PDB file of C-alpha atoms in Angstrom:
ATOM      1  CA  MET A   1      75.246  61.192  47.794  1.00 72.00           C
ATOM      2  CA  ALA A   2      75.046  59.186  50.993  1.00 89.00           C
ATOM      3  CA  ILE A   3      76.531  60.869  54.070  1.00 95.00           C
ATOM      4  CA  THR A   4      77.713  58.144  56.418  1.00 96.00           C
ATOM      5  CA  THR A   5      81.273  59.158  57.327  1.00 98.00           C
ATOM      6  CA  TYR A   6      83.230  62.233  58.359  1.00 98.00           C
ATOM      7  CA  ALA A   7      84.904  62.389  54.939  1.00 97.00           C
ATOM      8  CA  GLU A   8      81.553  62.183  53.147  1.00 97.00           C
ATOM      9  CA  LEU A   9      80.140  64.941  55.348  1.00 97.00           C
ATOM     10  CA  GLN A  10      83.099  67.189  54.515  1.00 97.00           C
ATOM     11  CA  GLN A  11      82.601  66.507  50.811  1.00 95.00           C
ATOM     12  CA  ALA A  12      78.876  67.217  51.065  1.00 95.00           C
ATOM     13  CA  VAL A  13      79.543  70.578  52.732  1.00 94.00           C
ATOM     14  CA  ALA A  14      82.009  71.482  49.975  1.00 95.00           C
ATOM     15  CA  ASP A  15      79.506  70.430  47.283  1.00 93.00           C
ATOM     16  CA  TRP A  16      76.647  72.438  48.788  1.00 89.00           C
ATOM     17  CA  LEU A  17      78.846  75.512  49.113  1.00 89.00           C
ATOM     18  CA  ASN A  18      80.125  74.914  45.579  1.00 87.00           C
ATOM     19  CA  ARG A  19      83.630  75.682  46.761  1.00 86.00           C
ATOM     20  CA  ALA A  20      86.822  73.658  46.287  1.00 85.00           C
ATOM     21  CA  ASP A  21      89.076  75.899  48.385  1.00 89.00           C
ATOM     22  CA  LEU A  22      87.687  75.296  51.891  1.00 91.00           C
ATOM     23  CA  ASP A  23      89.326  71.985  52.812  1.00 90.00           C
ATOM     24  CA  GLN A  24      91.072  73.568  55.799  1.00 93.00           C
ATOM     25  CA  LYS A  25      87.930  75.350  57.028  1.00 95.00           C
ATOM     26  CA  ILE A  26      85.212  72.705  56.649  1.00 96.00           C
ATOM     27  CA  PRO A  27      86.372  70.714  59.725  1.00 97.00           C
ATOM     28  CA  ASP A  28      85.930  73.941  61.718  1.00 97.00           C
ATOM     29  CA  PHE A  29      82.385  74.350  60.399  1.00 95.00           C
ATOM     30  CA  ILE A  30      81.585  70.789  61.510  1.00 97.00           C
ATOM     31  CA  THR A  31      83.107  71.379  64.966  1.00 97.00           C
ATOM     32  CA  LEU A  32      81.039  74.549  65.359  1.00 94.00           C
ATOM     33  CA  ALA A  33      77.948  72.607  64.270  1.00 93.00           C
ATOM     34  CA  GLU A  34      78.563  70.044  67.001  1.00 96.00           C
ATOM     35  CA  SER A  35      78.917  72.810  69.574  1.00 94.00           C
ATOM     36  CA  THR A  36      75.615  74.371  68.510  1.00 90.00           C
ATOM     37  CA  LEU A  37      73.798  71.039  68.504  1.00 91.00           C
ATOM     38  CA  ASN A  38      75.110  70.201  71.970  1.00 93.00           C
ATOM     39  CA  ASP A  39      73.407  73.395  73.153  1.00 89.00           C
ATOM     40  CA  VAL A  40      70.019  72.869  71.521  1.00 86.00           C
ATOM     41  CA  LEU A  41      69.504  69.156  70.852  1.00 88.00           C
ATOM     42  CA  ARG A  42      68.271  66.631  73.420  1.00 87.00           C
ATOM     43  CA  SER A  43      67.645  63.126  72.088  1.00 87.00           C
ATOM     44  CA  SER A  44      67.214  59.647  73.499  1.00 88.00           C
ATOM     45  CA  TYR A  45      70.408  58.771  71.631  1.00 91.00           C
ATOM     46  CA  MET A  46      72.268  61.195  73.900  1.00 92.00           C
ATOM     47  CA  VAL A  47      71.237  59.478  77.144  1.00 94.00           C
ATOM     48  CA  THR A  48      73.870  57.504  79.004  1.00 96.00           C
ATOM     49  CA  SER A  49      74.596  56.569  82.616  1.00 96.00           C
ATOM     50  CA  ASP A  50      77.490  56.437  85.048  1.00 96.00           C
ATOM     51  CA  THR A  51      78.103  55.576  88.686  1.00 96.00           C
ATOM     52  CA  LEU A  52      79.811  58.264  90.756  1.00 96.00           C
ATOM     53  CA  ALA A  53      81.403  57.983  94.197  1.00 94.00           C
ATOM     54  CA  ILE A  54      80.479  60.959  96.392  1.00 92.00           C
ATOM     55  CA  THR A  55      82.911  61.980  99.116  1.00 85.00           C
ATOM     56  CA  ASN A  56      82.555  65.075 101.328  1.00 84.00           C
ATOM     57  CA  SER A  57      79.129  65.786  99.793  1.00 89.00           C
ATOM     58  CA  ARG A  58      80.406  66.494  96.265  1.00 90.00           C
ATOM     59  CA  VAL A  59      81.629  64.740  93.140  1.00 94.00           C
ATOM     60  CA  SER A  60      82.864  65.819  89.709  1.00 95.00           C
ATOM     61  CA  LEU A  61      80.429  65.170  86.872  1.00 96.00           C
ATOM     62  CA  PRO A  62      81.499  63.163  83.804  1.00 96.00           C
ATOM     63  CA  ALA A  63      83.464  65.247  81.312  1.00 96.00           C
ATOM     64  CA  ASP A  64      80.823  64.773  78.583  1.00 96.00           C
ATOM     65  CA  VAL A  65      77.740  65.697  80.644  1.00 96.00           C
ATOM     66  CA  LEU A  66      75.329  68.258  79.221  1.00 94.00           C
ATOM     67  CA  GLU A  67      72.388  67.849  81.567  1.00 93.00           C
ATOM     68  CA  VAL A  68      71.541  65.529  84.449  1.00 94.00           C
ATOM     69  CA  ILE A  69      68.277  63.645  83.961  1.00 93.00           C
ATOM     70  CA  TYR A  70      67.955  61.345  86.963  1.00 93.00           C
ATOM     71  CA  THR A  71      70.014  60.372  90.007  1.00 94.00           C
ATOM     72  CA  GLN A  72      69.573  57.705  92.678  1.00 93.00           C
ATOM     73  CA  VAL A  73      71.604  56.144  95.463  1.00 91.00           C
ATOM     74  CA  ALA A  74      73.160  53.071  93.836  1.00 91.00           C
ATOM     75  CA  SER A  75      72.428  50.752  96.766  1.00 77.00           C
ATOM     76  CA  THR A  76      68.817  51.945  97.061  1.00 81.00           C
ATOM     77  CA  PRO A  77      66.967  51.999  93.712  1.00 78.00           C
ATOM     78  CA  THR A  78      63.800  53.239  95.444  1.00 81.00           C
ATOM     79  CA  GLN A  79      65.616  56.346  96.663  1.00 83.00           C
ATOM     80  CA  PRO A  80      66.010  58.861  93.841  1.00 91.00           C
ATOM     81  CA  LEU A  81      67.544  62.247  94.537  1.00 93.00           C
ATOM     82  CA  GLU A  82      65.598  65.430  93.871  1.00 93.00           C
ATOM     83  CA  GLN A  83      67.339  68.146  91.877  1.00 93.00           C
ATOM     84  CA  ILE A  84      67.169  71.596  93.431  1.00 92.00           C
ATOM     85  CA  SER A  85      68.931  74.904  92.860  1.00 92.00           C
ATOM     86  CA  PRO A  86      72.280  75.712  94.522  1.00 92.00           C
ATOM     87  CA  GLN A  87      70.488  78.350  96.624  1.00 92.00           C
ATOM     88  CA  GLN A  88      67.969  75.797  97.857  1.00 92.00           C
ATOM     89  CA  LEU A  89      70.800  73.418  98.688  1.00 91.00           C
ATOM     90  CA  VAL A  90      72.465  76.044 100.889  1.00 90.00           C
ATOM     91  CA  MET A  91      69.195  76.773 102.674  1.00 89.00           C
ATOM     92  CA  LEU A  92      68.579  73.079 103.308  1.00 88.00           C
ATOM     93  CA  ARG A  93      72.063  72.597 104.734  1.00 85.00           C
ATOM     94  CA  ARG A  94      71.656  75.561 107.065  1.00 84.00           C
ATOM     95  CA  ALA A  95      68.176  74.761 108.308  1.00 79.00           C
ATOM     96  CA  ARG A  96      67.196  71.120 107.911  1.00 73.00           C
ATOM     97  CA  THR A  97      69.910  68.714 106.806  1.00 69.00           C
ATOM     98  CA  ARG A  98      72.744  69.430 109.216  1.00 71.00           C
ATOM     99  CA  GLN A  99      73.199  65.817 110.259  1.00 78.00           C
ATOM    100  CA  ASN A 100      74.931  63.292 108.011  1.00 81.00           C
ATOM    101  CA  GLY A 101      72.753  60.777 106.243  1.00 78.00           C
ATOM    102  CA  ASP A 102      71.851  59.282 102.890  1.00 82.00           C
ATOM    103  CA  PRO A 103      71.671  61.997 100.211  1.00 88.00           C
ATOM    104  CA  ARG A 104      68.161  63.100  99.267  1.00 89.00           C
ATOM    105  CA  PHE A 105      68.803  66.234  97.203  1.00 92.00           C
ATOM    106  CA  PHE A 106      71.414  67.417  94.735  1.00 94.00           C
ATOM    107  CA  ALA A 107      72.390  70.572  92.890  1.00 94.00           C
ATOM    108  CA  VAL A 108      74.716  71.060  89.953  1.00 94.00           C
ATOM    109  CA  VAL A 109      77.331  73.753  90.586  1.00 94.00           C
ATOM    110  CA  GLY A 110      79.755  74.256  87.735  1.00 92.00           C
ATOM    111  CA  ARG A 111      81.023  70.805  86.802  1.00 94.00           C
ATOM    112  CA  GLU A 112      80.246  69.257  90.183  1.00 95.00           C
ATOM    113  CA  MET A 113      77.256  67.628  91.843  1.00 95.00           C
ATOM    114  CA  LEU A 114      76.662  68.640  95.461  1.00 94.00           C
ATOM    115  CA  VAL A 115      74.338  66.624  97.700  1.00 93.00           C
ATOM    116  CA  THR A 116      72.554  67.004 101.003  1.00 90.00           C
ATOM    117  CA  PRO A 117      72.436  65.540 103.601  1.00 89.00           C
ATOM    118  CA  SER A 118      76.170  64.871 103.476  1.00 87.00           C
ATOM    119  CA  PRO A 119      76.944  61.137 103.568  1.00 87.00           C
ATOM    120  CA  SER A 120      78.906  59.923 106.585  1.00 82.00           C
ATOM    121  CA  GLY A 121      81.322  58.164 104.205  1.00 85.00           C
ATOM    122  CA  SER A 122      81.656  57.490 100.508  1.00 87.00           C
ATOM    123  CA  VAL A 123      78.388  56.702  98.749  1.00 90.00           C
ATOM    124  CA  SER A 124      77.793  55.731  95.124  1.00 92.00           C
ATOM    125  CA  VAL A 125      75.047  57.288  93.023  1.00 94.00           C
ATOM    126  CA  ASP A 126      73.782  56.230  89.598  1.00 95.00           C
ATOM    127  CA  VAL A 127      73.402  59.175  87.226  1.00 95.00           C
ATOM    128  CA  ASP A 128      71.509  59.241  83.928  1.00 95.00           C
ATOM    129  CA  TYR A 129      72.408  62.236  81.785  1.00 95.00           C
ATOM    130  CA  TYR A 130      72.530  63.727  78.329  1.00 94.00           C
ATOM    131  CA  GLN A 131      76.049  63.439  76.960  1.00 96.00           C
ATOM    132  CA  GLN A 132      77.808  65.512  74.344  1.00 96.00           C
ATOM    133  CA  ILE A 133      77.633  64.394  70.737  1.00 96.00           C
ATOM    134  CA  PRO A 134      80.809  62.371  70.085  1.00 97.00           C
ATOM    135  CA  ALA A 135      82.938  64.653  67.937  1.00 97.00           C
ATOM    136  CA  LEU A 136      83.745  63.516  64.428  1.00 98.00           C
ATOM    137  CA  SER A 137      87.375  63.289  63.400  1.00 97.00           C
ATOM    138  CA  ASN A 138      89.670  61.339  61.115  1.00 97.00           C
ATOM    139  CA  SER A 139      89.859  58.647  63.801  1.00 97.00           C
ATOM    140  CA  ASN A 140      86.174  58.800  64.821  1.00 97.00           C
ATOM    141  CA  THR A 141      84.511  58.778  61.431  1.00 97.00           C
ATOM    142  CA  SER A 142      80.878  58.373  62.483  1.00 97.00           C
ATOM    143  CA  ASN A 143      78.499  58.722  65.418  1.00 97.00           C
ATOM    144  CA  TRP A 144      74.816  58.280  66.202  1.00 95.00           C
ATOM    145  CA  LEU A 145      73.839  61.710  64.856  1.00 94.00           C
ATOM    146  CA  LEU A 146      75.485  61.128  61.494  1.00 96.00           C
ATOM    147  CA  ASP A 147      73.777  57.705  61.342  1.00 95.00           C
ATOM    148  CA  GLU A 148      70.336  58.980  62.315  1.00 91.00           C
ATOM    149  CA  ALA A 149      70.195  62.554  61.023  1.00 89.00           C
ATOM    150  CA  PRO A 150      72.949  63.415  58.520  1.00 93.00           C
ATOM    151  CA  HIS A 151      70.823  66.309  57.245  1.00 90.00           C
ATOM    152  CA  VAL A 152      70.998  67.976  60.664  1.00 89.00           C
ATOM    153  CA  TYR A 153      74.788  67.701  60.603  1.00 92.00           C
ATOM    154  CA  LEU A 154      74.945  69.040  57.047  1.00 92.00           C
ATOM    155  CA  TYR A 155      72.641  72.031  57.466  1.00 88.00           C
ATOM    156  CA  THR A 156      74.181  73.088  60.765  1.00 91.00           C
ATOM    157  CA  SER A 157      77.668  72.913  59.249  1.00 92.00           C
ATOM    158  CA  LEU A 158      76.475  74.998  56.297  1.00 90.00           C
ATOM    159  CA  LEU A 159      74.981  77.508  58.729  1.00 87.00           C
ATOM    160  CA  HIS A 160      78.396  78.044  60.304  1.00 89.00           C
ATOM    161  CA  ALA A 161      80.050  78.375  56.910  1.00 89.00           C
ATOM    162  CA  THR A 162      77.951  81.369  55.851  1.00 86.00           C
ATOM    163  CA  PRO A 163      79.478  83.986  58.218  1.00 82.00           C
ATOM    164  CA  PHE A 164      82.938  82.997  56.978  1.00 86.00           C
ATOM    165  CA  LEU A 165      81.727  83.407  53.402  1.00 82.00           C
ATOM    166  CA  MET A 166      79.883  86.641  54.334  1.00 81.00           C
ATOM    167  CA  ASP A 167      76.731  85.262  52.747  1.00 71.00           C
ATOM    168  CA  ASP A 168      73.904  86.861  54.736  1.00 64.00           C
ATOM    169  CA  ALA A 169      71.156  85.618  52.428  1.00 68.00           C
ATOM    170  CA  ARG A 170      72.066  81.964  52.782  1.00 71.00           C
ATOM    171  CA  TYR A 171      72.583  82.407  56.533  1.00 69.00           C
ATOM    172  CA  GLN A 172      68.871  83.139  56.943  1.00 73.00           C
ATOM    173  CA  VAL A 173      67.939  80.136  54.810  1.00 72.00           C
ATOM    174  CA  PHE A 174      70.188  77.723  56.680  1.00 71.00           C
ATOM    175  CA  ASN A 175      69.224  79.166  60.068  1.00 71.00           C
ATOM    176  CA  SER A 176      65.554  78.510  59.361  1.00 73.00           C
ATOM    177  CA  THR A 177      66.303  75.032  58.009  1.00 73.00           C
ATOM    178  CA  VAL A 178      68.419  74.071  61.025  1.00 69.00           C
ATOM    179  CA  SER A 179      65.708  75.251  63.412  1.00 70.00           C
ATOM    180  CA  GLN A 180      63.096  73.147  61.623  1.00 70.00           C
ATOM    181  CA  GLN A 181      65.291  70.060  61.431  1.00 70.00           C
ATOM    182  CA  VAL A 182      66.346  70.240  65.088  1.00 70.00           C
ATOM    183  CA  MET A 183      62.739  70.659  66.208  1.00 67.00           C
ATOM    184  CA  SER A 184      61.757  67.664  64.087  1.00 67.00           C
ATOM    185  CA  ALA A 185      64.560  65.547  65.558  1.00 64.00           C
ATOM    186  CA  VAL A 186      63.562  66.525  69.096  1.00 58.00           C
ATOM    187  CA  ARG A 187      59.881  65.707  68.486  1.00 57.00           C
ATOM    188  CA  SER A 188      60.837  62.317  67.057  1.00 56.00           C
ATOM    189  CA  SER A 189      62.924  61.522  70.124  1.00 56.00           C
ATOM    190  CA  GLN A 190      60.182  62.706  72.485  1.00 51.00           C
ATOM    191  CA  THR A 191      57.638  60.430  70.843  1.00 43.00           C
ATOM    192  CA  LEU A 192      59.958  57.516  71.557  1.00 46.00           C
ATOM    193  CA  SER A 193      61.121  58.322  75.061  1.00 46.00           C
ATOM    194  CA  PHE A 194      58.873  61.031  76.573  1.00 46.00           C
ATOM    195  CA  ASP A 195      61.889  63.362  76.904  1.00 44.00           C
ATOM    196  CA  ASP A 196      59.468  66.287  76.771  1.00 44.00           C
ATOM    197  CA  ILE A 197      58.171  65.460  80.253  1.00 41.00           C
ATOM    198  CA  LYS A 198      61.551  64.733  81.790  1.00 45.00           C
ATOM    199  CA  ALA A 199      61.678  65.599  85.469  1.00 41.00           C
ATOM    200  CA  ALA A 200      64.273  65.078  88.129  1.00 41.00           C
ATOM    201  CA  GLY A 201      63.726  62.198  90.523  1.00 40.00           C
ATOM    202  CA  PHE A 202      62.009  63.133  93.752  1.00 36.00           C
ATOM    203  CA  SER A 203      62.638  61.692  97.182  1.00 33.00           C
ATOM    204  CA  LEU A 204      60.164  59.081  98.346  1.00 33.00           C
ATOM    205  CA  THR A 205      61.188  59.741 101.950  1.00 34.00           C
ATOM    206  CA  ALA A 206      62.591  62.893 103.509  1.00 35.00           C
ATOM    207  CA  PRO A 207      65.559  63.116 105.874  1.00 37.00           C
ATOM    208  CA  THR A 208      64.605  62.407 109.474  1.00 37.00           C
ATOM    209  CA  ASP A 209      65.239  66.004 110.557  1.00 37.00           C
ATOM    210  CA  MET A 210      62.833  67.384 107.959  1.00 39.00           C
ATOM    211  CA  GLY A 211      59.600  66.203 109.521  1.00 38.00           C
ATOM    212  CA  SER A 212      56.874  64.762 107.333  1.00 37.00           C
ATOM    213  CA  SER A 213      57.943  63.024 104.128  1.00 37.00           C
ATOM    214  CA  ALA A 214      55.354  65.129 102.302  1.00 36.00           C
ATOM    215  CA  ALA A 215      56.943  68.401 103.370  1.00 39.00           C
ATOM    216  CA  SER A 216      58.469  70.819 100.953  1.00 37.00           C
ATOM    217  CA  PRO A 217      62.293  70.853 101.176  1.00 35.00           C
ATOM    218  CA  LEU A 218      62.282  74.538 102.061  1.00 37.00           C
ATOM    219  CA  SER A 219      59.204  74.936 104.248  1.00 38.00           C
ATOM    220  CA  GLY A 220      56.781  73.114 106.465  1.00 37.00           C
ATOM    221  CA  THR A 221      54.053  73.199 103.857  1.00 35.00           C
ATOM    222  CA  VAL A 222      52.990  70.328 101.652  1.00 34.00           C
ATOM    223  CA  ALA A 223      54.736  70.384  98.289  1.00 35.00           C
ATOM    224  CA  ALA A 224      52.370  70.361  95.328  1.00 35.00           C
ATOM    225  CA  SER A 225      54.932  68.778  93.033  1.00 35.00           C
ATOM    226  CA  PRO A 226      58.633  67.828  92.904  1.00 36.00           C
ATOM    227  CA  VAL A 227      61.112  70.638  92.489  1.00 36.00           C
ATOM    228  CA  MET A 228      61.955  70.821  88.805  1.00 37.00           C
ATOM    229  CA  PRO A 229      65.519  71.124  87.485  1.00 39.00           C
ATOM    230  CA  GLN A 230      66.819  74.661  87.249  1.00 42.00           C
ATOM    231  CA  GLY A 231      67.769  75.843  83.765  1.00 41.00           C
TER     232      GLY A 231
END
């Protein structure tokens, strides 16, 4: 059967489990599948953007953010921000970016983005990021994942059903199948969008109190490459 809606997905899960008494549990299996896929799947279909207003050097990230891909000052498209670790951010603030100025670096701390140097006022930044898979429900009956990869939805939901059913044998089967299908979906997305070589934006110019624009953010030596995202 075709799986194009939330109701059809629920029916498919019931059919594959060959059980007619799980109507109240199958929505939980699908919710758990979405949680797992949010952790492991990164696809071009998950990429979205937003503009955030930074005040006092920090701003809350969008509620649906999974991972920041790229950030730049909205008024200066040639000025991307470089992602660094929270520890590096603290070191920069202490040693080299004490004066206010246009942000050049950012770190993600909890659900917030912190920048340095601190802007003298409010500044807008454009953020590209991976967003959570829109959860299926009776009111939201489809999403991009169900359209593009219903098998991934189905197998991951079945995977989460097996512990409830105490079916260890099928757990191994579904776990292997989910791993293969997720890897296939990721490779397909990477071929399209080069997600496999994603790197944070790096500053084209360094803050004025950091010396040469080719200097590493944490030392006076020349950086061999941009600082990569942590985690």
